[in-house]
Amino acid sequence: MHVISFLHAARTISQTRFYERYERWVKLSHRAGGIKPRSDLSGSFQDCGRLDLLLCQAEMEYSDIVFRNQNIILNFDDVRNHATSILHEYSSFWISSAYEAFRSYKEESESSGGGLNEMQASVYREMSLVRMPLFKHEYAGMTKPKPDQKKNIHEILLSPDGEKIERYHGSNRSSALIRSGCAENGSVSWECYDRNSETSFWINRRRLADNMLNSFKVSSSV
């Protein structure tokens, strides 16, 4: 079987199993994408939804493999490692896709005199906290150095016991490392640092997607 056939089968399985969730994503795509009709913003939200459904299926299978299925004896570490790698990759893709679609919605809404509601603003903020270290390799709100600035550039790390460690660099190149893991429901979680509150907390991908759906007050007709 070709890879494209596997992917099509996976999409069909996920949409069938999570059909109610699929309906909610379709409604969200029309509601959010309709703010910019002469664009494919609605299609971007539907892409986010399809990827979310695929991840929900993968997360459920991952949870069965790692936390509940005791019948896997051979190559368990290989199965777990491959599953973990795939989950992290596709979860990162979802963050990037959802953030960009949400950012376009936010900008269009603000330009028309509206804006995000309180829950949407919270979801967007959490997406930003995850996206920055994953794709921009720095923390959200990290001070940008001036071209001639060579000191006081730092990164924030967390030790295994939760201690916050600040490392200062002698150049204007700085990086940010993010810890990640999988919750019991199989969904990837990232430990993000918020400079506004100077606290670190875990953000779960599935919960973030749930909150995104809830923030637009979309429900299924099923």
Short mmCIF file of C-alpha atoms in Angstrom, two decimals:
data_model
loop_
_atom_site.label_atom_id
_atom_site.label_comp_id
_atom_site.label_asym_id
_atom_site.label_seq_id
_atom_site.Cartn_x
_atom_site.Cartn_y
_atom_site.Cartn_z
CA MET A 1 0.00 0.00 0.00
CA HIS A 2 1.26 3.48 -0.84
CA VAL A 3 1.84 6.08 1.87
CA ILE A 4 -0.95 8.24 0.44
CA SER A 5 -3.35 5.31 0.88
CA PHE A 6 -2.28 4.88 4.51
CA LEU A 7 -2.84 8.59 5.15
CA HIS A 8 -6.25 8.52 3.49
CA ALA A 9 -7.23 5.51 5.58
CA ALA A 10 -6.00 7.24 8.74
CA ARG A 11 -8.04 10.36 7.91
CA THR A 12 -11.16 8.27 7.27
CA ILE A 13 -10.74 6.37 10.56
CA SER A 14 -10.20 9.56 12.58
CA GLN A 15 -13.16 11.41 11.03
CA THR A 16 -15.43 8.44 11.61
CA ARG A 17 -14.38 7.88 15.21
CA PHE A 18 -14.45 11.58 16.12
CA TYR A 19 -17.33 12.62 13.88
CA GLU A 20 -18.90 14.95 16.42
CA ARG A 21 -15.58 16.74 16.79
CA TYR A 22 -15.27 16.86 12.99
CA GLU A 23 -18.64 18.64 12.78
CA ARG A 24 -17.49 21.20 15.33
CA TRP A 25 -14.36 21.97 13.31
CA VAL A 26 -16.42 22.48 10.14
CA LYS A 27 -18.68 24.93 11.98
CA LEU A 28 -15.67 26.76 13.42
CA SER A 29 -14.08 27.03 9.98
CA HIS A 30 -17.17 28.73 8.55
CA ARG A 31 -17.61 31.01 11.55
CA ALA A 32 -13.97 32.07 11.84
CA GLY A 33 -13.08 31.92 8.14
CA GLY A 34 -16.15 33.88 7.17
CA ILE A 35 -14.55 37.02 8.58
CA LYS A 36 -12.31 37.04 5.50
CA PRO A 37 -14.42 35.52 2.70
CA ARG A 38 -12.11 36.45 -0.18
CA SER A 39 -9.41 34.12 1.14
CA ASP A 40 -8.84 30.50 2.09
CA LEU A 41 -8.93 31.22 5.81
CA SER A 42 -11.87 28.86 6.23
CA GLY A 43 -9.84 26.14 4.50
CA SER A 44 -6.92 26.78 6.85
CA PHE A 45 -9.16 26.18 9.87
CA GLN A 46 -10.47 22.99 8.26
CA ASP A 47 -6.89 21.82 7.76
CA CYS A 48 -6.31 22.44 11.48
CA GLY A 49 -9.39 20.39 12.22
CA ARG A 50 -8.37 17.43 10.07
CA LEU A 51 -4.93 17.37 11.66
CA ASP A 52 -6.50 17.60 15.11
CA LEU A 53 -8.71 14.57 14.36
CA LEU A 54 -5.73 12.59 13.12
CA LEU A 55 -3.85 13.49 16.30
CA CYS A 56 -6.83 12.54 18.50
CA GLN A 57 -6.76 9.07 16.93
CA ALA A 58 -2.98 8.84 17.31
CA GLU A 59 -3.14 10.05 20.90
CA MET A 60 -5.72 7.43 21.76
CA GLU A 61 -3.58 4.68 20.22
CA TYR A 62 -0.46 6.01 21.93
CA SER A 63 -2.18 5.97 25.29
CA ASP A 64 -3.22 2.35 24.72
CA ILE A 65 0.33 1.37 23.77
CA VAL A 66 2.17 3.13 26.55
CA PHE A 67 -0.25 3.21 29.47
CA ARG A 68 -2.73 0.34 29.10
CA ASN A 69 -1.67 -2.32 26.59
CA GLN A 70 0.30 -4.98 28.43
CA ASN A 71 0.40 -7.42 25.49
CA ILE A 72 3.22 -5.71 23.60
CA ILE A 73 6.32 -7.72 24.41
CA LEU A 74 8.63 -7.48 21.42
CA ASN A 75 10.27 -4.19 20.42
CA PHE A 76 8.24 -2.22 22.93
CA ASP A 77 10.85 0.52 23.13
CA ASP A 78 10.93 0.86 19.35
CA VAL A 79 7.15 1.10 19.19
CA ARG A 80 7.04 3.67 21.97
CA ASN A 81 9.94 5.73 20.59
CA HIS A 82 8.51 5.84 17.06
CA ALA A 83 5.05 6.73 18.37
CA THR A 84 6.47 9.47 20.60
CA SER A 85 8.50 10.97 17.75
CA ILE A 86 5.54 11.01 15.36
CA LEU A 87 3.22 12.51 17.98
CA HIS A 88 5.66 15.33 18.76
CA GLU A 89 6.24 16.12 15.08
CA TYR A 90 2.57 16.29 14.11
CA SER A 91 1.61 18.09 17.32
CA SER A 92 4.18 20.77 16.46
CA PHE A 93 2.70 21.03 12.95
CA TRP A 94 -0.74 21.54 14.49
CA ILE A 95 0.51 24.33 16.75
CA SER A 96 2.05 26.15 13.78
CA SER A 97 -1.02 25.70 11.57
CA ALA A 98 -3.54 26.66 14.24
CA TYR A 99 -1.51 29.69 15.35
CA GLU A 100 -1.24 31.13 11.83
CA ALA A 101 -4.96 30.67 11.15
CA PHE A 102 -5.85 32.16 14.53
CA ARG A 103 -3.46 35.08 13.99
CA SER A 104 -5.14 35.95 10.67
CA TYR A 105 -8.56 35.77 12.32
CA LYS A 106 -7.36 37.99 15.18
CA GLU A 107 -5.92 40.64 12.85
CA GLU A 108 -9.00 40.70 10.63
CA SER A 109 -11.32 40.87 13.62
CA GLU A 110 -9.38 43.76 15.17
CA SER A 111 -9.24 45.68 11.89
CA SER A 112 -13.03 45.55 11.67
CA GLY A 113 -13.43 46.98 15.16
CA GLY A 114 -13.92 43.73 17.00
CA GLY A 115 -11.34 41.48 18.62
CA LEU A 116 -10.93 38.23 20.45
CA ASN A 117 -13.17 37.28 23.32
CA GLU A 118 -11.58 36.44 26.66
CA MET A 119 -11.29 32.71 26.01
CA GLN A 120 -9.96 33.20 22.49
CA ALA A 121 -7.33 35.60 23.81
CA SER A 122 -6.25 33.00 26.36
CA VAL A 123 -5.99 30.28 23.70
CA TYR A 124 -4.03 32.57 21.39
CA ARG A 125 -1.65 33.48 24.21
CA GLU A 126 -0.96 29.83 25.03
CA MET A 127 -0.40 29.04 21.35
CA SER A 128 2.15 31.85 21.26
CA LEU A 129 3.94 30.50 24.34
CA VAL A 130 4.32 27.09 22.67
CA ARG A 131 5.08 28.35 19.18
CA MET A 132 7.91 30.70 20.10
CA PRO A 133 10.37 28.14 21.52
CA LEU A 134 9.32 25.49 18.97
CA PHE A 135 9.70 27.59 15.84
CA LYS A 136 11.35 30.89 16.77
CA HIS A 137 13.73 29.28 19.31
CA GLU A 138 13.18 31.93 21.93
CA TYR A 139 10.62 32.68 24.61
CA ALA A 140 7.57 34.82 23.93
CA GLY A 141 8.40 38.36 25.05
CA MET A 142 12.15 37.79 25.22
CA THR A 143 13.93 41.13 24.97
CA LYS A 144 15.50 41.68 21.57
CA PRO A 145 19.14 42.76 21.79
CA LYS A 146 20.42 45.79 19.96
CA PRO A 147 22.96 45.11 17.19
CA ASP A 148 25.89 46.24 19.37
CA GLN A 149 24.64 44.62 22.57
CA LYS A 150 26.85 41.79 23.77
CA LYS A 151 25.79 41.21 27.36
CA ASN A 152 22.79 40.25 29.44
CA ILE A 153 21.35 37.91 26.84
CA HIS A 154 19.96 34.92 28.64
CA GLU A 155 18.02 31.70 28.34
CA ILE A 156 15.89 30.12 31.02
CA LEU A 157 16.12 26.40 31.70
CA LEU A 158 14.43 24.21 34.26
CA SER A 159 16.30 21.50 36.13
CA PRO A 160 14.62 18.09 36.66
CA ASP A 161 13.52 19.17 40.14
CA GLY A 162 11.91 22.35 38.80
CA GLU A 163 14.63 24.86 39.67
CA LYS A 164 14.79 27.82 37.30
CA ILE A 165 18.26 28.39 35.87
CA GLU A 166 19.23 31.52 33.94
CA ARG A 167 22.28 31.34 31.70
CA TYR A 168 23.87 34.50 30.41
CA HIS A 169 25.66 34.63 27.07
CA GLY A 170 28.41 36.84 25.80
CA SER A 171 26.86 37.30 22.37
CA ASN A 172 23.52 38.39 20.99
CA ARG A 173 22.60 34.84 19.99
CA SER A 174 20.24 33.26 22.48
CA SER A 175 18.22 30.06 22.51
CA ALA A 176 15.35 28.61 24.48
CA LEU A 177 14.87 24.97 25.33
CA ILE A 178 11.42 23.57 25.98
CA ARG A 179 10.60 20.41 27.90
CA SER A 180 7.85 18.18 26.58
CA GLY A 181 6.11 14.94 27.40
CA CYS A 182 2.87 13.06 26.90
CA ALA A 183 -0.12 13.18 29.22
CA GLU A 184 -2.05 10.06 30.16
CA ASN A 185 -4.56 10.76 27.37
CA GLY A 186 -1.65 10.49 24.91
CA SER A 187 -1.59 14.19 24.04
CA VAL A 188 1.73 16.04 23.90
CA SER A 189 2.33 18.68 26.56
CA TRP A 190 4.97 21.41 26.58
CA GLU A 191 6.36 23.23 29.61
CA CYS A 192 6.31 26.90 28.66
CA TYR A 193 7.76 29.92 30.36
CA ASP A 194 5.63 33.06 30.58
CA ARG A 195 7.75 36.17 31.07
CA ASN A 196 4.70 38.25 32.02
CA SER A 197 4.02 36.18 35.13
CA GLU A 198 7.56 34.76 35.42
CA THR A 199 6.10 31.29 35.82
CA SER A 200 6.34 28.01 33.93
CA PHE A 201 3.40 25.73 33.30
CA TRP A 202 2.42 22.81 31.07
CA ILE A 203 0.25 23.33 28.00
CA ASN A 204 -1.53 20.26 26.62
CA ARG A 205 -2.24 20.07 22.89
CA ARG A 206 -5.62 18.35 23.17
CA ARG A 207 -6.80 20.76 25.85
CA LEU A 208 -5.66 23.68 23.70
CA ALA A 209 -7.66 22.35 20.73
CA ASP A 210 -10.69 21.78 22.99
CA ASN A 211 -10.48 25.34 24.28
CA MET A 212 -10.15 26.66 20.74
CA LEU A 213 -13.39 24.92 19.74
CA ASN A 214 -15.12 26.08 22.91
CA SER A 215 -13.94 29.66 22.42
CA PHE A 216 -16.03 29.91 19.23
CA LYS A 217 -19.01 28.29 21.01
CA VAL A 218 -19.46 25.66 18.32
CA SER A 219 -21.32 22.44 19.10
CA SER A 220 -22.24 19.35 17.13
CA SER A 221 -25.72 18.56 15.85
CA VAL A 222 -25.14 14.90 16.63
#
